[in-house]
Amino acid sequence: MFTDDAVTQWYMVFLSALSMGLALLTLGLVHRWGQRVPHRVPRIGGRRIPARPVVRVALIGGWSLVAICVYFLLNQRFHLVQSVWVGIGDDEPVHPAPGWEVFRYYAPMLAWGPLVIAVAADYRRRAAIVRRLEKP
């Protein structure tokens, strides 16, 4: 059946695909194709995508990213939750916990949440303008 390694590998593939898919959906907030279903899609092609649910989902995602980053920073500073090594198996070597030098690799993530929130607000503004122009 599945070994621990196989489950771990599929989990990592799933997380990578999910994060890539969400990042690509974020591009729909800034491109024109994010406001209308492409014409090549059968039956619903050419329809306008309702802005309200798109903006809600984007704002939930952006604020979730902000909350995760704030939690990470507060936990690093005040040790709200003690992190311990969780190894798999008895022979798994114990690695030291990463310190602040690793922070530079995660620093761009700090900007991702506020940027998604800003882009969602701009998407709402542009969708309102398009909706006003389409009404007779």
PDB file of C-alpha atoms in Angstrom:
ATOM      1  CA  MET A   1       0.000   0.000   0.000  1.00  0.00           C
ATOM      2  CA  PHE A   2       1.404   3.436   0.959  1.00  0.00           C
ATOM      3  CA  THR A   3       4.574   3.894   2.919  1.00  0.00           C
ATOM      4  CA  ASP A   4       5.318   6.960   4.967  1.00  0.00           C
ATOM      5  CA  ASP A   5       7.638   8.177   2.221  1.00  0.00           C
ATOM      6  CA  ALA A   6       4.961   7.822  -0.466  1.00  0.00           C
ATOM      7  CA  VAL A   7       2.383   9.697   1.616  1.00  0.00           C
ATOM      8  CA  THR A   8       4.903  12.432   2.365  1.00  0.00           C
ATOM      9  CA  GLN A   9       5.808  12.758  -1.312  1.00  0.00           C
ATOM     10  CA  TRP A  10       2.162  12.990  -2.411  1.00  0.00           C
ATOM     11  CA  TYR A  11       1.475  15.491   0.343  1.00  0.00           C
ATOM     12  CA  MET A  12       4.326  17.684  -0.847  1.00  0.00           C
ATOM     13  CA  VAL A  13       3.154  17.410  -4.473  1.00  0.00           C
ATOM     14  CA  PHE A  14      -0.382  18.318  -3.375  1.00  0.00           C
ATOM     15  CA  LEU A  15       0.809  21.363  -1.417  1.00  0.00           C
ATOM     16  CA  SER A  16       2.967  22.506  -4.333  1.00  0.00           C
ATOM     17  CA  ALA A  17       0.119  22.131  -6.825  1.00  0.00           C
ATOM     18  CA  LEU A  18      -2.319  23.884  -4.490  1.00  0.00           C
ATOM     19  CA  SER A  19      -0.024  26.845  -3.887  1.00  0.00           C
ATOM     20  CA  MET A  20       0.740  27.147  -7.605  1.00  0.00           C
ATOM     21  CA  GLY A  21      -2.966  27.012  -8.472  1.00  0.00           C
ATOM     22  CA  LEU A  22      -3.834  29.690  -5.920  1.00  0.00           C
ATOM     23  CA  ALA A  23      -0.982  31.877  -7.175  1.00  0.00           C
ATOM     24  CA  LEU A  24      -2.256  31.525 -10.755  1.00  0.00           C
ATOM     25  CA  LEU A  25      -5.797  32.380  -9.647  1.00  0.00           C
ATOM     26  CA  THR A  26      -4.393  35.525  -8.061  1.00  0.00           C
ATOM     27  CA  LEU A  27      -3.261  36.584 -11.531  1.00  0.00           C
ATOM     28  CA  GLY A  28      -6.938  36.683 -12.500  1.00  0.00           C
ATOM     29  CA  LEU A  29      -7.337  39.646 -10.160  1.00  0.00           C
ATOM     30  CA  VAL A  30      -5.011  41.779 -12.256  1.00  0.00           C
ATOM     31  CA  HIS A  31      -5.631  40.526 -15.796  1.00  0.00           C
ATOM     32  CA  ARG A  32      -8.657  41.157 -17.983  1.00  0.00           C
ATOM     33  CA  TRP A  33      -9.335  37.420 -18.306  1.00  0.00           C
ATOM     34  CA  GLY A  34     -10.226  37.410 -14.593  1.00  0.00           C
ATOM     35  CA  GLN A  35     -13.449  39.326 -15.275  1.00  0.00           C
ATOM     36  CA  ARG A  36     -14.974  37.149 -18.005  1.00  0.00           C
ATOM     37  CA  VAL A  37     -15.050  33.419 -18.623  1.00  0.00           C
ATOM     38  CA  PRO A  38     -12.966  32.708 -21.755  1.00  0.00           C
ATOM     39  CA  HIS A  39     -15.062  32.184 -24.900  1.00  0.00           C
ATOM     40  CA  ARG A  40     -13.509  28.758 -25.472  1.00  0.00           C
ATOM     41  CA  VAL A  41     -15.259  27.363 -22.358  1.00  0.00           C
ATOM     42  CA  PRO A  42     -18.407  25.515 -23.480  1.00  0.00           C
ATOM     43  CA  ARG A  43     -21.838  26.859 -22.407  1.00  0.00           C
ATOM     44  CA  ILE A  44     -20.560  29.573 -20.043  1.00  0.00           C
ATOM     45  CA  GLY A  45     -17.928  31.201 -22.244  1.00  0.00           C
ATOM     46  CA  GLY A  46     -18.144  34.977 -22.408  1.00  0.00           C
ATOM     47  CA  ARG A  47     -20.154  35.428 -19.206  1.00  0.00           C
ATOM     48  CA  ARG A  48     -19.051  37.988 -16.681  1.00  0.00           C
ATOM     49  CA  ILE A  49     -17.578  36.549 -13.472  1.00  0.00           C
ATOM     50  CA  PRO A  50     -19.399  37.985 -10.444  1.00  0.00           C
ATOM     51  CA  ALA A  51     -16.967  40.236  -8.584  1.00  0.00           C
ATOM     52  CA  ARG A  52     -18.386  39.934  -5.072  1.00  0.00           C
ATOM     53  CA  PRO A  53     -17.492  36.231  -4.459  1.00  0.00           C
ATOM     54  CA  VAL A  54     -14.107  36.679  -6.130  1.00  0.00           C
ATOM     55  CA  VAL A  55     -13.279  39.637  -3.907  1.00  0.00           C
ATOM     56  CA  ARG A  56     -14.511  37.817  -0.792  1.00  0.00           C
ATOM     57  CA  VAL A  57     -12.353  34.764  -1.469  1.00  0.00           C
ATOM     58  CA  ALA A  58      -9.337  36.938  -2.273  1.00  0.00           C
ATOM     59  CA  LEU A  59      -9.785  38.978   0.909  1.00  0.00           C
ATOM     60  CA  ILE A  60     -10.159  35.825   3.018  1.00  0.00           C
ATOM     61  CA  GLY A  61      -6.973  34.464   1.468  1.00  0.00           C
ATOM     62  CA  GLY A  62      -5.079  37.718   1.922  1.00  0.00           C
ATOM     63  CA  TRP A  63      -6.126  38.151   5.546  1.00  0.00           C
ATOM     64  CA  SER A  64      -5.322  34.480   6.211  1.00  0.00           C
ATOM     65  CA  LEU A  65      -1.804  35.043   4.930  1.00  0.00           C
ATOM     66  CA  VAL A  66      -1.463  38.144   7.103  1.00  0.00           C
ATOM     67  CA  ALA A  67      -2.673  36.163  10.147  1.00  0.00           C
ATOM     68  CA  ILE A  68      -0.225  33.324   9.456  1.00  0.00           C
ATOM     69  CA  CYS A  69       2.667  35.774   9.159  1.00  0.00           C
ATOM     70  CA  VAL A  70       1.687  37.648  12.336  1.00  0.00           C
ATOM     71  CA  TYR A  71       1.386  34.339  14.199  1.00  0.00           C
ATOM     72  CA  PHE A  72       4.792  33.237  12.904  1.00  0.00           C
ATOM     73  CA  LEU A  73       6.469  36.484  13.936  1.00  0.00           C
ATOM     74  CA  LEU A  74       4.816  36.556  17.373  1.00  0.00           C
ATOM     75  CA  ASN A  75       5.645  32.908  17.972  1.00  0.00           C
ATOM     76  CA  GLN A  76       9.272  33.479  16.991  1.00  0.00           C
ATOM     77  CA  ARG A  77       9.539  36.407  19.381  1.00  0.00           C
ATOM     78  CA  PHE A  78       7.465  35.304  22.368  1.00  0.00           C
ATOM     79  CA  HIS A  79       7.512  31.479  21.988  1.00  0.00           C
ATOM     80  CA  LEU A  80       3.751  31.127  22.342  1.00  0.00           C
ATOM     81  CA  VAL A  81       3.923  27.526  21.173  1.00  0.00           C
ATOM     82  CA  GLN A  82       7.092  25.597  21.883  1.00  0.00           C
ATOM     83  CA  SER A  83       8.284  23.790  18.797  1.00  0.00           C
ATOM     84  CA  VAL A  84       9.864  20.397  19.244  1.00  0.00           C
ATOM     85  CA  TRP A  85      11.438  18.072  16.750  1.00  0.00           C
ATOM     86  CA  VAL A  86       9.057  15.484  15.369  1.00  0.00           C
ATOM     87  CA  GLY A  87      11.076  12.779  13.690  1.00  0.00           C
ATOM     88  CA  ILE A  88       9.793   9.758  11.861  1.00  0.00           C
ATOM     89  CA  GLY A  89      11.322   6.563  13.164  1.00  0.00           C
ATOM     90  CA  ASP A  90      13.901   5.930  15.836  1.00  0.00           C
ATOM     91  CA  ASP A  91      16.895   6.449  13.580  1.00  0.00           C
ATOM     92  CA  GLU A  92      15.813   9.881  12.309  1.00  0.00           C
ATOM     93  CA  PRO A  93      18.573  12.404  13.059  1.00  0.00           C
ATOM     94  CA  VAL A  94      17.679  15.425  15.146  1.00  0.00           C
ATOM     95  CA  HIS A  95      18.232  18.681  13.278  1.00  0.00           C
ATOM     96  CA  PRO A  96      18.634  22.010  15.049  1.00  0.00           C
ATOM     97  CA  ALA A  97      15.664  24.354  14.813  1.00  0.00           C
ATOM     98  CA  PRO A  98      16.133  27.052  12.162  1.00  0.00           C
ATOM     99  CA  GLY A  99      16.991  30.472  13.481  1.00  0.00           C
ATOM    100  CA  TRP A 100      16.468  34.001  12.229  1.00  0.00           C
ATOM    101  CA  GLU A 101      18.903  33.478   9.333  1.00  0.00           C
ATOM    102  CA  VAL A 102      16.191  31.410   7.619  1.00  0.00           C
ATOM    103  CA  PHE A 103      13.826  34.388   7.869  1.00  0.00           C
ATOM    104  CA  ARG A 104      15.268  35.934   4.695  1.00  0.00           C
ATOM    105  CA  TYR A 105      13.806  33.069   2.661  1.00  0.00           C
ATOM    106  CA  TYR A 106      10.330  33.650   4.065  1.00  0.00           C
ATOM    107  CA  ALA A 107      10.444  37.452   4.035  1.00  0.00           C
ATOM    108  CA  PRO A 108       8.673  37.774   0.633  1.00  0.00           C
ATOM    109  CA  MET A 109       5.715  35.887   2.126  1.00  0.00           C
ATOM    110  CA  LEU A 110       5.192  38.798   4.508  1.00  0.00           C
ATOM    111  CA  ALA A 111       4.275  41.019   1.559  1.00  0.00           C
ATOM    112  CA  TRP A 112       2.027  38.459  -0.164  1.00  0.00           C
ATOM    113  CA  GLY A 113      -1.036  38.925   2.083  1.00  0.00           C
ATOM    114  CA  PRO A 114      -1.148  42.744   1.937  1.00  0.00           C
ATOM    115  CA  LEU A 115      -0.531  42.623  -1.819  1.00  0.00           C
ATOM    116  CA  VAL A 116      -3.439  40.207  -2.358  1.00  0.00           C
ATOM    117  CA  ILE A 117      -5.667  42.495  -0.272  1.00  0.00           C
ATOM    118  CA  ALA A 118      -4.617  45.531  -2.342  1.00  0.00           C
ATOM    119  CA  VAL A 119      -5.180  43.697  -5.632  1.00  0.00           C
ATOM    120  CA  ALA A 120      -8.612  42.479  -4.455  1.00  0.00           C
ATOM    121  CA  ALA A 121      -9.618  46.052  -3.621  1.00  0.00           C
ATOM    122  CA  ASP A 122      -8.468  47.200  -7.056  1.00  0.00           C
ATOM    123  CA  TYR A 123     -10.352  44.306  -8.695  1.00  0.00           C
ATOM    124  CA  ARG A 124     -13.535  45.410  -6.885  1.00  0.00           C
ATOM    125  CA  ARG A 125     -13.015  48.994  -8.101  1.00  0.00           C
ATOM    126  CA  ARG A 126     -12.428  47.907 -11.720  1.00  0.00           C
ATOM    127  CA  ALA A 127     -15.412  45.531 -11.665  1.00  0.00           C
ATOM    128  CA  ALA A 128     -17.648  48.343 -10.393  1.00  0.00           C
ATOM    129  CA  ILE A 129     -16.484  50.580 -13.240  1.00  0.00           C
ATOM    130  CA  VAL A 130     -17.179  47.850 -15.823  1.00  0.00           C
ATOM    131  CA  ARG A 131     -20.602  47.178 -14.290  1.00  0.00           C
ATOM    132  CA  ARG A 132     -21.477  50.911 -14.458  1.00  0.00           C
ATOM    133  CA  LEU A 133     -20.389  51.120 -18.091  1.00  0.00           C
ATOM    134  CA  GLU A 134     -22.424  48.052 -19.084  1.00  0.00           C
ATOM    135  CA  LYS A 135     -25.680  49.377 -17.591  1.00  0.00           C
ATOM    136  CA  PRO A 136     -27.758  51.464 -20.011  1.00  0.00           C
TER     137      PRO A 136
END
